[in-house]
Short mmCIF file of C-alpha atoms in Angstrom, two decimals:
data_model
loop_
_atom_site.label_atom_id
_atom_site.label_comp_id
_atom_site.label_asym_id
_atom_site.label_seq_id
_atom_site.Cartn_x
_atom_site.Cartn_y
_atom_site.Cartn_z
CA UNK A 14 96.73 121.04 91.48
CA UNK A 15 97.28 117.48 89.80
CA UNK A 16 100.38 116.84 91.95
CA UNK A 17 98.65 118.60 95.13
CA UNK A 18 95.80 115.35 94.57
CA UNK A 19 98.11 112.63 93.51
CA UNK A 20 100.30 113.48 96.75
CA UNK A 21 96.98 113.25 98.84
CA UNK A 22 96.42 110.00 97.48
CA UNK A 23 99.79 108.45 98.01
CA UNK A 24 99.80 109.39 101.56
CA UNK A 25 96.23 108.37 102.23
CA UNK A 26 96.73 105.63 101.19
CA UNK A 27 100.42 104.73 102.00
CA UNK A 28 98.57 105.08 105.38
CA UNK A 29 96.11 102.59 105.11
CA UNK A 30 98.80 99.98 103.82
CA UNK A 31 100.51 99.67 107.06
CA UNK A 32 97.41 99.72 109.71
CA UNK A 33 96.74 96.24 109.64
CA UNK A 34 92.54 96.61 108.08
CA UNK A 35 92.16 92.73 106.42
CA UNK A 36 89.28 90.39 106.18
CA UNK A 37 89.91 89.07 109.38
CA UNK A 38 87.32 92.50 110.63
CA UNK A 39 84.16 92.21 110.44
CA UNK A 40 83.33 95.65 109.37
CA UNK A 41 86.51 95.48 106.60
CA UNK A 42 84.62 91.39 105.75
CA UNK A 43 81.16 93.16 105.19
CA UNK A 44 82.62 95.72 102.37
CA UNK A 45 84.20 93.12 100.56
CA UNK A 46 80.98 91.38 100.58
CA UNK A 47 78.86 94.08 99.32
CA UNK A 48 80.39 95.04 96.64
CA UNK A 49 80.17 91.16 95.08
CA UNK A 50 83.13 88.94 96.63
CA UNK A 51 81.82 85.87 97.90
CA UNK A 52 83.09 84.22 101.31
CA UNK A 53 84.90 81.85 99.40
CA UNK A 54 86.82 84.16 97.26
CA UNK A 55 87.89 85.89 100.10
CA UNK A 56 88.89 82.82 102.27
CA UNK A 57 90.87 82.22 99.29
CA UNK A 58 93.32 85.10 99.38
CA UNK A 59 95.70 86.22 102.19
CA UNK A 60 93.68 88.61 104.58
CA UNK A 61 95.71 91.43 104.10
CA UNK A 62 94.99 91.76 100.47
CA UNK A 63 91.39 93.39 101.57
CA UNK A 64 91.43 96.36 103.21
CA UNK A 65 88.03 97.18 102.76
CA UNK A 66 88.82 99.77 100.29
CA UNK A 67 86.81 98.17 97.15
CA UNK A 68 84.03 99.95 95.11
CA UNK A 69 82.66 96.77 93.20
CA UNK A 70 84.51 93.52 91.80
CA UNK A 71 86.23 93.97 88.68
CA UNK A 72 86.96 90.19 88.17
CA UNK A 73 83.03 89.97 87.66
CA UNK A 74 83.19 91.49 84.28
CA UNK A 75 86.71 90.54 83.41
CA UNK A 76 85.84 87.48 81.70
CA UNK A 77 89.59 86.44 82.36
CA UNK A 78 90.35 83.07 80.99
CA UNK A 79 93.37 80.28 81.33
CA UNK A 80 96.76 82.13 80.24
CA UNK A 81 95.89 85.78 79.87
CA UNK A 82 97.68 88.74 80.92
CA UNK A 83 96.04 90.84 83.29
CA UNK A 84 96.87 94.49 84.63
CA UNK A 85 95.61 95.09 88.09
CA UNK A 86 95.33 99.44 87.85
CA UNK A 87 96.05 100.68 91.72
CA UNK A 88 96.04 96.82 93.30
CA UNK A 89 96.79 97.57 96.56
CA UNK A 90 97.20 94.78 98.92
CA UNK A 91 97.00 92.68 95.85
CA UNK A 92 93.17 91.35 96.19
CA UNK A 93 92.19 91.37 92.77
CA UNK A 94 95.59 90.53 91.66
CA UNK A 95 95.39 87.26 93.45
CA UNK A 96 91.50 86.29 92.56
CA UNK A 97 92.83 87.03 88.83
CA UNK A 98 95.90 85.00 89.33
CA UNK A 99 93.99 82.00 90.29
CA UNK A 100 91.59 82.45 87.20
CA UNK A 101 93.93 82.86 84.28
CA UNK A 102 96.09 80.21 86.19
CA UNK A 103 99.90 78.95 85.60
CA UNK A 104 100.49 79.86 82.10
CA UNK A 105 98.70 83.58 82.38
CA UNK A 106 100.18 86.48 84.44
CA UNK A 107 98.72 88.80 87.04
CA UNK A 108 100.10 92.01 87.35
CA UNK A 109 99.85 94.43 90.04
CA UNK A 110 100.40 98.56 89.49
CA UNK A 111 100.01 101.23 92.22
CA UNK A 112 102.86 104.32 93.44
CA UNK A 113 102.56 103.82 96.73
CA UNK A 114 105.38 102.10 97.75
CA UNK A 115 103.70 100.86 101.31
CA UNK A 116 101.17 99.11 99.23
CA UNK A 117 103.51 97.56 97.00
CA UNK A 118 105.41 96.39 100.19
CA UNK A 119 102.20 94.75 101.57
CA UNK A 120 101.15 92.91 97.86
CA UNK A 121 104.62 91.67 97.98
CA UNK A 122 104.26 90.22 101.60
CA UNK A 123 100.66 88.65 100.60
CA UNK A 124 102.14 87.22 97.36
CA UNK A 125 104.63 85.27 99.41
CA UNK A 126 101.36 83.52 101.03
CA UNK A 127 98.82 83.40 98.25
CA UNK A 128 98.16 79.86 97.03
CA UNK A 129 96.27 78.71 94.18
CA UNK A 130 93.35 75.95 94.14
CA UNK A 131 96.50 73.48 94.39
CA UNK A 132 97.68 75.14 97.48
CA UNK A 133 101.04 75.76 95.69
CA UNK A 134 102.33 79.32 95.94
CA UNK A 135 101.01 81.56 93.39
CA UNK A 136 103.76 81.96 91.10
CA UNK A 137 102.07 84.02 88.39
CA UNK A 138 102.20 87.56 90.57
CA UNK A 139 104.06 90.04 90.11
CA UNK A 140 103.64 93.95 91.69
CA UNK A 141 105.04 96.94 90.16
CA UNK A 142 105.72 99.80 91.75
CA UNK A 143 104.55 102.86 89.07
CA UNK A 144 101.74 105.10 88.49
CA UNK A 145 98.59 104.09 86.26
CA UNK A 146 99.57 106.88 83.38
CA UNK A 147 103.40 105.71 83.47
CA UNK A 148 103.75 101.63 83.90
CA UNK A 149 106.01 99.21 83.07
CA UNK A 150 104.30 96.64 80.71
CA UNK A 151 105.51 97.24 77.29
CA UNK A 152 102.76 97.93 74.32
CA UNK A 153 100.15 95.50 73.40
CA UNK A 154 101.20 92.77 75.82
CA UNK A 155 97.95 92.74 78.07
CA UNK A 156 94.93 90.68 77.76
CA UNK A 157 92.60 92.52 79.63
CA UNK A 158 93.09 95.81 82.52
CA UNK A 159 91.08 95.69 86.18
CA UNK A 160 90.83 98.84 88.34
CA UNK A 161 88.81 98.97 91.58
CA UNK A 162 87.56 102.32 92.58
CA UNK A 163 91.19 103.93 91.23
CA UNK A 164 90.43 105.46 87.90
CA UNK A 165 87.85 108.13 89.77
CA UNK A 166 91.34 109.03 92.08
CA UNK A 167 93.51 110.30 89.00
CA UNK A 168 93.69 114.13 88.41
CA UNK A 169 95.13 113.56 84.85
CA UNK A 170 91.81 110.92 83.34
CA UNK A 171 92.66 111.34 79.83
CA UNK A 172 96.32 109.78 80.77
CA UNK A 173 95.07 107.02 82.71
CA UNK A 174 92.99 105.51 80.18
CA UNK A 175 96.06 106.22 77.52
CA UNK A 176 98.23 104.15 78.87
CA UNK A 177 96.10 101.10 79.28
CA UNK A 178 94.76 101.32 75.43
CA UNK A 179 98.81 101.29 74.98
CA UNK A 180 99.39 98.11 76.86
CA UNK A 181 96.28 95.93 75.64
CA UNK A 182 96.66 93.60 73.02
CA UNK A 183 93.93 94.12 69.80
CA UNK A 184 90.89 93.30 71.06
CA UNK A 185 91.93 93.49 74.35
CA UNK A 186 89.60 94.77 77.47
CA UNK A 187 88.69 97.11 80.52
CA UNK A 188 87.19 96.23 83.44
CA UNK A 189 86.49 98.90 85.69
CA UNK A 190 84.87 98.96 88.82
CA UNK A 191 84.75 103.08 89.88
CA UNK A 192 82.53 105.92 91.14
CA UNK A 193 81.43 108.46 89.13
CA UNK A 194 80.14 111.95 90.15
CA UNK A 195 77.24 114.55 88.88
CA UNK A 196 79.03 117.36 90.29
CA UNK A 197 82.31 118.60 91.90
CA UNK A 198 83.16 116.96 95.65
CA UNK A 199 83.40 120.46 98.17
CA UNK A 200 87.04 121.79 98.09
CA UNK A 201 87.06 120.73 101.81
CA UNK A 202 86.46 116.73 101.07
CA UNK A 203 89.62 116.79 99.08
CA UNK A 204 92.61 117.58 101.89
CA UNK A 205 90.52 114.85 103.97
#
C-alpha cells in the first residue's frame, strides 16, 4: 500500500511540475498569499517556483540565519529553497529534496534565474533528486529542515522524520508547515 501512495504522489505531482501554474495567476498568487508569503517575497523568486501548492510558510518559523545549512523536504519548484537561500545568504547552503524528477527539472530551471538581494545569481542552491526517508546529505551536517505540506504525503511517517533527526546538526531544527487529520481521508480521495 506504501508504494501504491508514494507512486500516486510522484505522478500527481510530476504532473503539476510541467503545466506551467506560477505566480504570474492570480488564483496560484492568492494561495501563496494566504498561507503567509508576502508580495515581496514572491516578486523575489522566479514565478515558477510557486505553484500554488503550499500549506503555510515554513521560513516563518525557521529562524534561519547568515551561513546555515538548510534542507528543503519535497521543494518542488524550489520556492522555499530560494526564500531560504536569500536568508542564510553566500556562506550558508539551501538544499532542495523531492523524487519527482519533473520537479527537480523545474527547481533546476528556476535556480538558473533566482537572484539574491544583489541581483547576482543565487549560487548557494542546490536540488537533489531523492526521497525524504533516503537523501543525500550526510549525518549531522544540517542546520535546520523545512517541509511545506509534504510530511502529511509520506506513507512510511516514522521514516521521514528519521532521516532528518540523522542529518541535523546537535541542536539543530524542524520547521514544518503540514496538515494534519482527525480521521482517515475516504479510500476514494486517495486514487484522486
Amino acid at each position: 500500500m506504501s508504494k501504491t501512495i508514494e507512486n500516486a504522489v510522484r505522478s500527481k505531482y510530476g504532473s503539476v511540475a510541467v503545466r506551467g501554474l506560477s505566480s504570474e495567476q492570480s488564483s496560484v498568487h492568492a494561495v501563496a498569499e494566504a498561507v503567509g508569503y508576502s508580495p515581496d517575497e514572491l516578486a523575489s523568486i522566479p514565478a515558477e517556483a510557486n505553484m500554488g501548492l503550499s500549506c503555510g510558510k515554513p521560513t516563518a518559523t525557521a529562524n534561519l540565519r547568515p551561513g546555515e545549512v538548510v534542507v528543503d523536504l519535497g521543494s518542488g519548484g524550489g520556492l522555499d529553497v530560494f526564500l531560504a537561500a536569500r536568508k542564510v545568504g553566500p556562506v550558508g547552503r539551501a538544499i532542495g529534496i523531492d523524487m519527482t524528477p519533473e520537479m527537480i527539472e523545474l527547481a533546476r530551471k528556476n535556480a538558473a534565474r533566482a537572484t539574491g538581494p544583489d541581483g547576482a545569481t543565487l549560487a548557494n542552491v542546490e536540488f537533489h533528486h531523492a526521497t525524504i526517508d533516503r537523501m543525500p546529505p550526510a549525518d549531522a551536517t544540517v542546520d535546520c529542515v523545512i517541509s511545506n505540506c509534504v510530511l502529511n504525503l509520506v506513507p512510511e511517517k516514522p521514516a521521514a522524520f528519521r532521516e532528518p533527526v540523522r542529518i541535523l546538526k546537535p541542536g539543530g531544527r524542524l520547521a514544518a508547515s503540514d496538515i494534519a487529520l482527525k480521521r482517515r481521508l475516504p479510500r476514494k480521495s486517495l486514487a484522486t
